[in-house]
mmCIF file of C-alpha atoms in Angstrom:
data_model
loop_
_atom_site.group_PDB
_atom_site.id
_atom_site.type_symbol
_atom_site.label_atom_id
_atom_site.label_comp_id
_atom_site.label_asym_id
_atom_site.label_seq_id
_atom_site.Cartn_x
_atom_site.Cartn_y
_atom_site.Cartn_z
ATOM 1 C CA MET A 1 58.197 -10.564 -43.481
ATOM 2 C CA SER A 2 56.361 -13.378 -45.240
ATOM 3 C CA THR A 3 58.730 -15.934 -46.788
ATOM 4 C CA ALA A 4 58.106 -19.434 -48.092
ATOM 5 C CA THR A 5 58.894 -21.975 -45.375
ATOM 6 C CA SER A 6 61.140 -23.835 -47.833
ATOM 7 C CA GLU A 7 63.752 -21.081 -47.516
ATOM 8 C CA TYR A 8 64.559 -21.646 -43.841
ATOM 9 C CA LEU A 9 64.475 -24.156 -41.004
ATOM 10 C CA THR A 10 61.695 -23.598 -38.483
ATOM 11 C CA ILE A 11 62.826 -24.200 -34.906
ATOM 12 C CA VAL A 12 60.562 -24.639 -31.907
ATOM 13 C CA SER A 13 62.421 -23.666 -28.762
ATOM 14 C CA GLY A 14 61.959 -22.552 -25.178
ATOM 15 C CA LEU A 15 62.399 -23.789 -21.655
ATOM 16 C CA PRO A 16 61.730 -27.449 -20.870
ATOM 17 C CA ARG A 17 57.988 -28.078 -20.258
ATOM 18 C CA SER A 18 56.964 -24.848 -22.023
ATOM 19 C CA GLY A 19 54.834 -26.414 -24.762
ATOM 20 C CA THR A 20 57.488 -27.162 -27.382
ATOM 21 C CA SER A 21 56.114 -30.644 -28.145
ATOM 22 C CA MET A 22 52.600 -29.213 -28.459
ATOM 23 C CA MET A 23 53.891 -26.610 -30.926
ATOM 24 C CA MET A 24 55.698 -29.260 -32.976
ATOM 25 C CA ARG A 25 52.436 -31.200 -33.208
ATOM 26 C CA MET A 26 50.625 -28.065 -34.381
ATOM 27 C CA LEU A 27 53.201 -27.509 -37.143
ATOM 28 C CA GLU A 28 52.939 -31.136 -38.216
ATOM 29 C CA LEU A 29 49.141 -30.872 -38.366
ATOM 30 C CA GLY A 30 49.566 -27.681 -40.372
ATOM 31 C CA GLY A 31 51.524 -29.550 -43.022
ATOM 32 C CA LEU A 32 55.115 -28.719 -42.103
ATOM 33 C CA PRO A 33 57.388 -31.808 -42.142
ATOM 34 C CA VAL A 34 58.983 -32.358 -38.724
ATOM 35 C CA LEU A 35 62.428 -33.724 -37.958
ATOM 36 C CA THR A 36 62.077 -36.337 -35.247
ATOM 37 C CA ASP A 37 63.725 -39.683 -34.625
ATOM 38 C CA GLN A 38 60.966 -41.195 -32.441
ATOM 39 C CA GLN A 39 63.598 -42.374 -29.931
ATOM 40 C CA ARG A 40 61.636 -40.989 -26.983
ATOM 41 C CA ALA A 41 58.200 -42.554 -26.848
ATOM 42 C CA ALA A 42 55.020 -40.766 -25.827
ATOM 43 C CA ASP A 43 54.157 -41.116 -22.138
ATOM 44 C CA ASP A 44 51.901 -39.592 -19.465
ATOM 45 C CA ASP A 45 53.894 -36.353 -19.520
ATOM 46 C CA ASN A 46 53.654 -35.958 -23.319
ATOM 47 C CA PRO A 47 50.826 -38.202 -24.590
ATOM 48 C CA ASN A 48 51.225 -36.940 -28.166
ATOM 49 C CA GLY A 49 54.978 -37.529 -28.213
ATOM 50 C CA TYR A 50 58.114 -35.529 -27.558
ATOM 51 C CA TYR A 51 59.076 -34.714 -31.163
ATOM 52 C CA GLU A 52 62.767 -34.888 -30.327
ATOM 53 C CA PHE A 53 65.670 -35.250 -32.748
ATOM 54 C CA GLU A 54 68.872 -36.389 -31.040
ATOM 55 C CA ALA A 55 71.182 -34.950 -33.722
ATOM 56 C CA VAL A 56 70.419 -31.382 -32.557
ATOM 57 C CA LYS A 57 72.316 -32.060 -29.326
ATOM 58 C CA GLN A 58 75.553 -32.492 -31.299
ATOM 59 C CA THR A 59 75.183 -29.447 -33.561
ATOM 60 C CA ALA A 60 78.337 -27.763 -32.216
ATOM 61 C CA GLU A 61 80.415 -30.805 -33.231
ATOM 62 C CA ASP A 62 78.405 -31.976 -36.253
ATOM 63 C CA SER A 63 75.882 -29.772 -38.006
ATOM 64 C CA SER A 64 75.520 -32.067 -41.030
ATOM 65 C CA TRP A 65 71.891 -32.783 -40.081
ATOM 66 C CA LEU A 66 71.082 -29.220 -41.201
ATOM 67 C CA LYS A 67 71.817 -30.037 -44.867
ATOM 68 C CA GLY A 68 68.464 -30.093 -46.624
ATOM 69 C CA SER A 69 66.522 -29.183 -43.461
ATOM 70 C CA GLU A 70 64.933 -26.081 -44.988
ATOM 71 C CA GLY A 71 61.177 -26.423 -45.161
ATOM 72 C CA SER A 72 61.054 -28.561 -42.006
ATOM 73 C CA ALA A 73 60.589 -27.954 -38.290
ATOM 74 C CA VAL A 74 62.748 -29.221 -35.448
ATOM 75 C CA LYS A 75 62.642 -28.851 -31.683
ATOM 76 C CA MET A 76 65.711 -27.504 -29.877
ATOM 77 C CA VAL A 77 66.091 -26.426 -26.277
ATOM 78 C CA TYR A 78 67.089 -22.747 -26.244
ATOM 79 C CA ARG A 79 70.694 -23.393 -25.161
ATOM 80 C CA LEU A 80 71.361 -25.283 -28.390
ATOM 81 C CA LEU A 81 70.472 -22.268 -30.545
ATOM 82 C CA TYR A 82 73.898 -20.823 -29.721
ATOM 83 C CA ASP A 83 75.432 -23.688 -31.735
ATOM 84 C CA LEU A 84 73.585 -23.004 -34.991
ATOM 85 C CA PRO A 85 75.877 -22.019 -37.871
ATOM 86 C CA SER A 86 75.176 -18.497 -39.122
ATOM 87 C CA ASP A 87 75.424 -19.394 -42.825
ATOM 88 C CA ARG A 88 71.697 -20.158 -43.107
ATOM 89 C CA GLN A 89 68.394 -18.671 -41.971
ATOM 90 C CA TYR A 90 66.199 -19.857 -39.102
ATOM 91 C CA ARG A 91 62.713 -18.923 -37.925
ATOM 92 C CA VAL A 92 62.312 -19.617 -34.222
ATOM 93 C CA LEU A 93 59.021 -20.085 -32.400
ATOM 94 C CA PHE A 94 60.033 -19.415 -28.804
ATOM 95 C CA MET A 95 57.518 -20.886 -26.377
ATOM 96 C CA ARG A 96 56.769 -18.674 -23.401
ATOM 97 C CA ARG A 97 54.822 -20.143 -20.495
ATOM 98 C CA LYS A 98 54.289 -18.798 -16.991
ATOM 99 C CA LEU A 99 57.495 -19.776 -15.202
ATOM 100 C CA ASP A 100 55.725 -21.149 -12.127
ATOM 101 C CA GLU A 101 53.793 -23.498 -14.446
ATOM 102 C CA VAL A 102 56.993 -24.609 -16.183
ATOM 103 C CA LEU A 103 58.515 -25.428 -12.808
ATOM 104 C CA ALA A 104 55.356 -27.208 -11.594
ATOM 105 C CA SER A 105 55.199 -29.314 -14.769
ATOM 106 C CA GLN A 106 58.879 -30.186 -14.480
ATOM 107 C CA GLN A 107 58.397 -31.212 -10.848
ATOM 108 C CA VAL A 108 55.460 -33.474 -11.728
ATOM 109 C CA MET A 109 57.552 -35.145 -14.432
ATOM 110 C CA LEU A 110 60.523 -35.625 -12.095
ATOM 111 C CA ASN A 111 58.267 -37.048 -9.365
ATOM 112 C CA ARG A 112 56.672 -39.454 -11.843
ATOM 113 C CA HIS A 113 60.143 -40.809 -12.651
ATOM 114 C CA GLY A 114 61.265 -40.931 -9.021
ATOM 115 C CA VAL A 115 63.871 -38.200 -9.454
ATOM 116 C CA LYS A 116 64.525 -35.820 -6.563
ATOM 117 C CA ASP A 117 65.306 -32.303 -7.777
ATOM 118 C CA ALA A 118 68.442 -31.063 -6.013
ATOM 119 C CA VAL A 119 67.681 -27.428 -6.850
ATOM 120 C CA SER A 120 64.890 -25.478 -5.169
ATOM 121 C CA GLU A 121 62.080 -23.944 -7.212
ATOM 122 C CA ALA A 122 63.317 -20.459 -6.279
ATOM 123 C CA GLN A 123 66.861 -21.274 -7.450
ATOM 124 C CA MET A 124 65.596 -22.812 -10.688
ATOM 125 C CA SER A 125 63.356 -19.808 -11.332
ATOM 126 C CA LYS A 126 66.274 -17.409 -10.839
ATOM 127 C CA LEU A 127 68.519 -19.508 -13.097
ATOM 128 C CA PHE A 128 65.928 -19.725 -15.891
ATOM 129 C CA ARG A 129 65.209 -15.975 -15.747
ATOM 130 C CA SER A 130 68.915 -15.167 -15.945
ATOM 131 C CA GLU A 131 69.537 -17.577 -18.825
ATOM 132 C CA ILE A 132 66.561 -16.308 -20.817
ATOM 133 C CA ASP A 133 67.672 -12.678 -20.306
ATOM 134 C CA SER A 134 71.152 -13.592 -21.582
ATOM 135 C CA PHE A 135 69.653 -15.462 -24.528
ATOM 136 C CA TYR A 136 67.576 -12.449 -25.633
ATOM 137 C CA LYS A 137 70.626 -10.155 -25.369
ATOM 138 C CA TRP A 138 72.608 -12.584 -27.559
ATOM 139 C CA LEU A 139 69.702 -12.851 -30.003
ATOM 140 C CA GLU A 140 69.746 -9.104 -30.713
ATOM 141 C CA LYS A 141 73.086 -9.589 -32.519
ATOM 142 C CA GLN A 142 72.035 -12.631 -34.593
ATOM 143 C CA SER A 143 70.966 -11.594 -38.098
ATOM 144 C CA HIS A 144 70.422 -15.216 -39.182
ATOM 145 C CA ILE A 145 67.645 -15.831 -36.628
ATOM 146 C CA ASP A 146 64.137 -14.380 -36.748
ATOM 147 C CA LEU A 147 62.176 -15.115 -33.583
ATOM 148 C CA ILE A 148 58.593 -14.785 -32.463
ATOM 149 C CA ASP A 149 57.455 -15.366 -28.903
ATOM 150 C CA VAL A 150 54.571 -17.830 -28.675
ATOM 151 C CA ASP A 151 52.403 -17.569 -25.571
ATOM 152 C CA TYR A 152 51.555 -21.096 -24.366
ATOM 153 C CA ASN A 153 48.714 -19.856 -22.173
ATOM 154 C CA ARG A 154 47.220 -17.800 -25.004
ATOM 155 C CA MET A 155 47.566 -20.810 -27.324
ATOM 156 C CA LEU A 156 45.105 -22.626 -25.069
ATOM 157 C CA SER A 157 42.716 -19.721 -24.472
ATOM 158 C CA ASP A 158 42.777 -18.317 -28.042
ATOM 159 C CA PRO A 159 44.325 -20.941 -30.337
ATOM 160 C CA ARG A 160 43.078 -19.329 -33.549
ATOM 161 C CA GLY A 161 44.596 -15.952 -32.696
ATOM 162 C CA GLU A 162 47.959 -17.339 -31.637
ATOM 163 C CA LEU A 163 48.188 -19.830 -34.514
ATOM 164 C CA THR A 164 47.225 -17.147 -37.044
ATOM 165 C CA ARG A 165 50.160 -15.052 -35.815
ATOM 166 C CA ILE A 166 52.485 -18.069 -36.115
ATOM 167 C CA ASN A 167 51.224 -18.950 -39.590
ATOM 168 C CA GLU A 168 51.822 -15.380 -40.768
ATOM 169 C CA PHE A 169 55.348 -15.419 -39.303
ATOM 170 C CA LEU A 170 56.066 -18.644 -41.208
ATOM 171 C CA GLY A 171 54.725 -17.378 -44.528
ATOM 172 C CA GLY A 172 50.995 -18.131 -44.314
ATOM 173 C CA THR A 173 51.064 -21.549 -45.991
ATOM 174 C CA LEU A 174 50.065 -23.803 -43.085
ATOM 175 C CA ASP A 175 46.658 -25.469 -42.655
ATOM 176 C CA LEU A 176 45.309 -23.237 -39.894
ATOM 177 C CA GLU A 177 42.073 -25.206 -39.395
ATOM 178 C CA ARG A 178 43.898 -28.487 -38.743
ATOM 179 C CA MET A 179 46.248 -26.716 -36.335
ATOM 180 C CA VAL A 180 43.408 -25.097 -34.378
ATOM 181 C CA GLY A 181 41.571 -28.433 -34.253
ATOM 182 C CA GLY A 182 44.651 -30.101 -32.777
ATOM 183 C CA VAL A 183 44.938 -27.915 -29.679
ATOM 184 C CA ASP A 184 44.099 -30.127 -26.703
ATOM 185 C CA ALA A 185 43.396 -27.956 -23.658
ATOM 186 C CA SER A 186 42.909 -31.102 -21.537
ATOM 187 C CA LEU A 187 46.702 -31.435 -21.507
ATOM 188 C CA TYR A 188 46.990 -28.109 -19.660
ATOM 189 C CA ARG A 189 47.366 -29.839 -16.309
ATOM 190 C CA ASN A 190 50.042 -28.008 -14.332
ATOM 191 C CA ARG A 191 48.644 -24.616 -13.473
ATOM 192 C CA LYS A 192 49.518 -22.217 -10.707
#
């Protein structure tokens, strides 16, 4: 399953607050060019930056940003993966984090910005579980997407093991030592 990263676009995806920005930073440290527009500045919630690329939000209407994107990595929330054209190949690193931690981290971020969440934690948990189940059912029929689940919690407890798996999935060409050295467990702040 080893292929040169230049043959496909690497996508980091998952739920909000699941470690997608951390994973983008690891890929960048490993030597993979990242697509980001730097429009969203680093802050207390993501001190190393958000690694966002606004063009991905318009993929359904305009996928021109994909031209020449092979050999790079981009971050996309899982819902946007439905909009990817099937005429090219993608490798997806899907961040999985304990759902109660995702919700806790999201709540901290909302509180920091003075936003009151109108949906209860139980409702949000049910919604996320349902959407992720639907996403995995859809994924089974997508021959243009190869996906590996990345365990956020394992990334922090055993970065070498998890990053070795990721590097192998992406063809084995990344700088594993730089990636392992970049894992910052001090940013694991919202635990349950």
